[in-house]
Amino acid sequence: MPSVWRLQQYPYGLGASEISVYHDASGTEVYVMIVGYMGFGEAARAITAGLREAGVEDIVAYDAFRNESLEDRARQIGVALQDGPEGVGRQADIVFSLVTPSSALDVARSAAPYLRTNAVYADLNSCSPKVKRDIAQVLANTGVRFTCVAVMSAVPPLRHKVPMLADGPGAAPLKQAMDPYGMQIDVIDGAIGSAAAIKMCRSVIVKGMEALFLEALLAADAAGVADEVLASADASFGHMTVSELANYLVVRNMQHGERRAHELREAAETVAELGYDPLVTEGAAKRLEWSAQRQKASDGVAQVPASYKAALDILRQSSDNTD
């Protein structure tokens, strides 16, 4: 699909004074959607290459670390590099922020004075919900529609079709504008930062498992039993979905919290004996000990919940009573 839209109505709520229009040879009013990037690293380039192939023709970008290599790559993709954030802000109808998480807020501040009224500012950085809310606050009085976007898979293989979650006032307009080009954007109901909360809590599972596997297999390999450890885990959990595993493990923890916490302390000592600092195992043991201290009912008998949700309710209530 071309990036020139022949107007029957203005796209995603933009008014005639805020969009890029011209008249073609027949006199028909034509809208040109301009996509902009704050930051043009690997992820931005991968998304851009996909969008270009899908028909988006007008793309601008600014990168604070511009060099000859970046200029060559931008030229190959067909992107007009700008000398500063103002070049992107004054032209783009949709601005994707793809910078380092630590600089996302500052980048939003630098772009804010130049963004067009009714433009969509989509922050795709892996930031906490609080940072996303802070960015929304920076843009609150600019007339810009902000959306917190969570990128839910690795970008380079899927490019612009990588699954994304989006919340905030700019989420629906972003989806409407980019659906025709194949972007996979699911709009999330809820407060700004909800999409980021989903991604960050999912990262606790995925990256936490990554760290756990790394630590466990380092120790197991040192003991010469890595294959046996994995085979044993497969036998116990190989038939379960992640949701089923969550229910099983959290409920088990509520049944045998103290014993499981003690066992993990012993596991931490084993990792140390095998020559590795048990960074993850010790942290996990602390969390299980925290749970064990809070899962006892007032009469001293452990409550056994039916699901992980019920377990979380017990832990929250016990935490409120002890804090």
PDB file of C-alpha atoms in Angstrom, residues 99-221:
ATOM      1  CA  VAL A  99      16.627   4.691  21.940  1.00  0.00           C
ATOM      2  CA  THR A 100      18.255   3.290  25.071  1.00  0.00           C
ATOM      3  CA  PRO A 101      15.764   2.915  27.940  1.00  0.00           C
ATOM      4  CA  SER A 102      17.841   5.206  30.139  1.00  0.00           C
ATOM      5  CA  SER A 103      17.596   8.037  27.616  1.00  0.00           C
ATOM      6  CA  ALA A 104      13.932   7.638  26.596  1.00  0.00           C
ATOM      7  CA  LEU A 105      12.633  10.365  28.904  1.00  0.00           C
ATOM      8  CA  ASP A 106      15.310  12.872  27.915  1.00  0.00           C
ATOM      9  CA  VAL A 107      14.684  12.156  24.238  1.00  0.00           C
ATOM     10  CA  ALA A 108      10.981  12.831  24.723  1.00  0.00           C
ATOM     11  CA  ARG A 109      11.837  16.126  26.414  1.00  0.00           C
ATOM     12  CA  SER A 110      14.100  17.110  23.522  1.00  0.00           C
ATOM     13  CA  ALA A 111      11.443  16.257  20.942  1.00  0.00           C
ATOM     14  CA  ALA A 112       8.423  17.720  22.728  1.00  0.00           C
ATOM     15  CA  PRO A 113       8.786  21.369  21.596  1.00  0.00           C
ATOM     16  CA  TYR A 114       8.847  20.352  17.931  1.00  0.00           C
ATOM     17  CA  LEU A 115       6.151  17.682  17.678  1.00  0.00           C
ATOM     18  CA  ARG A 116       3.163  18.469  15.527  1.00  0.00           C
ATOM     19  CA  THR A 117      -0.304  18.870  16.980  1.00  0.00           C
ATOM     20  CA  ASN A 118      -2.150  15.549  16.887  1.00  0.00           C
ATOM     21  CA  ALA A 119       1.001  13.651  16.003  1.00  0.00           C
ATOM     22  CA  VAL A 120       1.340  10.201  17.572  1.00  0.00           C
ATOM     23  CA  TYR A 121       4.432   9.733  19.724  1.00  0.00           C
ATOM     24  CA  ALA A 122       5.028   6.013  20.250  1.00  0.00           C
ATOM     25  CA  ASP A 123       7.649   5.047  22.807  1.00  0.00           C
ATOM     26  CA  LEU A 124       8.846   1.526  21.952  1.00  0.00           C
ATOM     27  CA  ASN A 125      11.652   1.418  24.507  1.00  0.00           C
ATOM     28  CA  SER A 126      11.896  -1.273  27.194  1.00  0.00           C
ATOM     29  CA  CYS A 127      11.161   1.071  30.093  1.00  0.00           C
ATOM     30  CA  SER A 128       9.277   0.661  33.338  1.00  0.00           C
ATOM     31  CA  PRO A 129       5.636   1.782  33.555  1.00  0.00           C
ATOM     32  CA  LYS A 130       6.746   4.782  35.639  1.00  0.00           C
ATOM     33  CA  VAL A 131       9.094   6.016  32.907  1.00  0.00           C
ATOM     34  CA  LYS A 132       6.289   5.630  30.361  1.00  0.00           C
ATOM     35  CA  ARG A 133       3.998   7.706  32.575  1.00  0.00           C
ATOM     36  CA  ASP A 134       6.719  10.324  32.973  1.00  0.00           C
ATOM     37  CA  ILE A 135       7.024  10.563  29.188  1.00  0.00           C
ATOM     38  CA  ALA A 136       3.254  10.934  28.905  1.00  0.00           C
ATOM     39  CA  GLN A 137       3.426  13.790  31.404  1.00  0.00           C
ATOM     40  CA  VAL A 138       6.121  15.543  29.371  1.00  0.00           C
ATOM     41  CA  LEU A 139       3.838  15.426  26.337  1.00  0.00           C
ATOM     42  CA  ALA A 140       0.598  16.112  28.223  1.00  0.00           C
ATOM     43  CA  ASN A 141       0.118  19.729  27.132  1.00  0.00           C
ATOM     44  CA  THR A 142       1.600  19.568  23.655  1.00  0.00           C
ATOM     45  CA  GLY A 143      -1.402  18.316  21.708  1.00  0.00           C
ATOM     46  CA  VAL A 144       0.537  15.136  20.936  1.00  0.00           C
ATOM     47  CA  ARG A 145      -1.099  11.740  21.403  1.00  0.00           C
ATOM     48  CA  PHE A 146       1.231   9.514  23.367  1.00  0.00           C
ATOM     49  CA  THR A 147       1.213   5.739  23.316  1.00  0.00           C
ATOM     50  CA  CYS A 148       3.246   3.379  25.449  1.00  0.00           C
ATOM     51  CA  VAL A 149       4.253   0.498  23.188  1.00  0.00           C
ATOM     52  CA  ALA A 150       5.708  -2.785  24.390  1.00  0.00           C
ATOM     53  CA  VAL A 151       7.615  -4.814  21.802  1.00  0.00           C
ATOM     54  CA  MET A 152       6.927  -8.436  22.701  1.00  0.00           C
ATOM     55  CA  SER A 153       9.510 -10.343  20.658  1.00  0.00           C
ATOM     56  CA  ALA A 154      12.890  -9.919  18.984  1.00  0.00           C
ATOM     57  CA  VAL A 155      12.607  -7.281  16.244  1.00  0.00           C
ATOM     58  CA  PRO A 156      15.111  -8.226  13.501  1.00  0.00           C
ATOM     59  CA  PRO A 157      13.519 -11.521  12.389  1.00  0.00           C
ATOM     60  CA  LEU A 158       9.974 -10.117  12.248  1.00  0.00           C
ATOM     61  CA  ARG A 159      10.819  -6.477  11.483  1.00  0.00           C
ATOM     62  CA  HIS A 160       7.658  -4.293  11.386  1.00  0.00           C
ATOM     63  CA  LYS A 161       5.453  -7.334  12.051  1.00  0.00           C
ATOM     64  CA  VAL A 162       6.887  -7.956  15.507  1.00  0.00           C
ATOM     65  CA  PRO A 163       4.005  -8.269  18.022  1.00  0.00           C
ATOM     66  CA  MET A 164       3.385  -5.081  20.002  1.00  0.00           C
ATOM     67  CA  LEU A 165       1.071  -4.024  22.816  1.00  0.00           C
ATOM     68  CA  ALA A 166       0.002  -0.385  23.061  1.00  0.00           C
ATOM     69  CA  ASP A 167      -1.900   1.743  25.548  1.00  0.00           C
ATOM     70  CA  GLY A 168      -2.668   5.424  25.966  1.00  0.00           C
ATOM     71  CA  PRO A 169      -4.510   7.945  23.785  1.00  0.00           C
ATOM     72  CA  GLY A 170      -2.225   7.357  20.814  1.00  0.00           C
ATOM     73  CA  ALA A 171      -2.684   3.569  20.758  1.00  0.00           C
ATOM     74  CA  ALA A 172      -5.828   3.354  18.626  1.00  0.00           C
ATOM     75  CA  PRO A 173      -4.656   6.011  16.131  1.00  0.00           C
ATOM     76  CA  LEU A 174      -1.322   4.208  15.792  1.00  0.00           C
ATOM     77  CA  LYS A 175      -3.031   0.900  15.123  1.00  0.00           C
ATOM     78  CA  GLN A 176      -5.406   2.469  12.610  1.00  0.00           C
ATOM     79  CA  ALA A 177      -2.576   4.144  10.731  1.00  0.00           C
ATOM     80  CA  MET A 178      -0.212   1.162  10.690  1.00  0.00           C
ATOM     81  CA  ASP A 179      -2.570  -1.803  10.270  1.00  0.00           C
ATOM     82  CA  PRO A 180      -2.613  -1.376   6.470  1.00  0.00           C
ATOM     83  CA  TYR A 181       1.160  -1.875   6.444  1.00  0.00           C
ATOM     84  CA  GLY A 182       1.047  -5.105   8.423  1.00  0.00           C
ATOM     85  CA  MET A 183       2.136  -3.908  11.863  1.00  0.00           C
ATOM     86  CA  GLN A 184       0.859  -6.210  14.613  1.00  0.00           C
ATOM     87  CA  ILE A 185      -0.412  -3.840  17.309  1.00  0.00           C
ATOM     88  CA  ASP A 186      -2.851  -4.911  20.030  1.00  0.00           C
ATOM     89  CA  VAL A 187      -4.452  -2.045  21.946  1.00  0.00           C
ATOM     90  CA  ILE A 188      -4.571  -2.603  25.714  1.00  0.00           C
ATOM     91  CA  ASP A 189      -7.268  -1.086  27.896  1.00  0.00           C
ATOM     92  CA  GLY A 190      -6.023   0.487  31.096  1.00  0.00           C
ATOM     93  CA  ALA A 191      -3.788   3.230  32.390  1.00  0.00           C
ATOM     94  CA  ILE A 192      -0.717   4.454  30.566  1.00  0.00           C
ATOM     95  CA  GLY A 193       2.061   2.001  31.319  1.00  0.00           C
ATOM     96  CA  SER A 194      -0.138  -1.109  31.279  1.00  0.00           C
ATOM     97  CA  ALA A 195       1.598  -2.460  28.186  1.00  0.00           C
ATOM     98  CA  ALA A 196       4.985  -1.848  29.806  1.00  0.00           C
ATOM     99  CA  ALA A 197       3.835  -3.633  32.973  1.00  0.00           C
ATOM    100  CA  ILE A 198       2.903  -6.688  30.915  1.00  0.00           C
ATOM    101  CA  LYS A 199       6.278  -6.698  29.211  1.00  0.00           C
ATOM    102  CA  MET A 200       8.347  -6.073  32.341  1.00  0.00           C
ATOM    103  CA  CYS A 201       6.572  -8.724  34.427  1.00  0.00           C
ATOM    104  CA  ARG A 202       6.873 -11.156  31.533  1.00  0.00           C
ATOM    105  CA  SER A 203      10.580 -10.318  31.460  1.00  0.00           C
ATOM    106  CA  VAL A 204      10.854 -11.340  35.112  1.00  0.00           C
ATOM    107  CA  ILE A 205       9.711 -14.787  33.982  1.00  0.00           C
ATOM    108  CA  VAL A 206      11.620 -15.063  30.720  1.00  0.00           C
ATOM    109  CA  LYS A 207      14.859 -13.338  31.702  1.00  0.00           C
ATOM    110  CA  GLY A 208      14.615 -14.747  35.203  1.00  0.00           C
ATOM    111  CA  MET A 209      14.391 -18.246  33.747  1.00  0.00           C
ATOM    112  CA  GLU A 210      17.327 -17.398  31.522  1.00  0.00           C
ATOM    113  CA  ALA A 211      19.392 -16.455  34.551  1.00  0.00           C
ATOM    114  CA  LEU A 212      18.176 -19.480  36.511  1.00  0.00           C
ATOM    115  CA  PHE A 213      19.034 -21.867  33.693  1.00  0.00           C
ATOM    116  CA  LEU A 214      22.440 -20.262  33.303  1.00  0.00           C
ATOM    117  CA  GLU A 215      23.252 -20.573  36.990  1.00  0.00           C
ATOM    118  CA  ALA A 216      21.821 -24.087  37.353  1.00  0.00           C
ATOM    119  CA  LEU A 217      23.545 -25.441  34.257  1.00  0.00           C
ATOM    120  CA  LEU A 218      26.898 -23.890  35.137  1.00  0.00           C
ATOM    121  CA  ALA A 219      26.761 -25.724  38.448  1.00  0.00           C
ATOM    122  CA  ALA A 220      25.313 -28.914  36.953  1.00  0.00           C
ATOM    123  CA  ASP A 221      27.952 -28.998  34.236  1.00  0.00           C
TER     124      ASP A 221
END
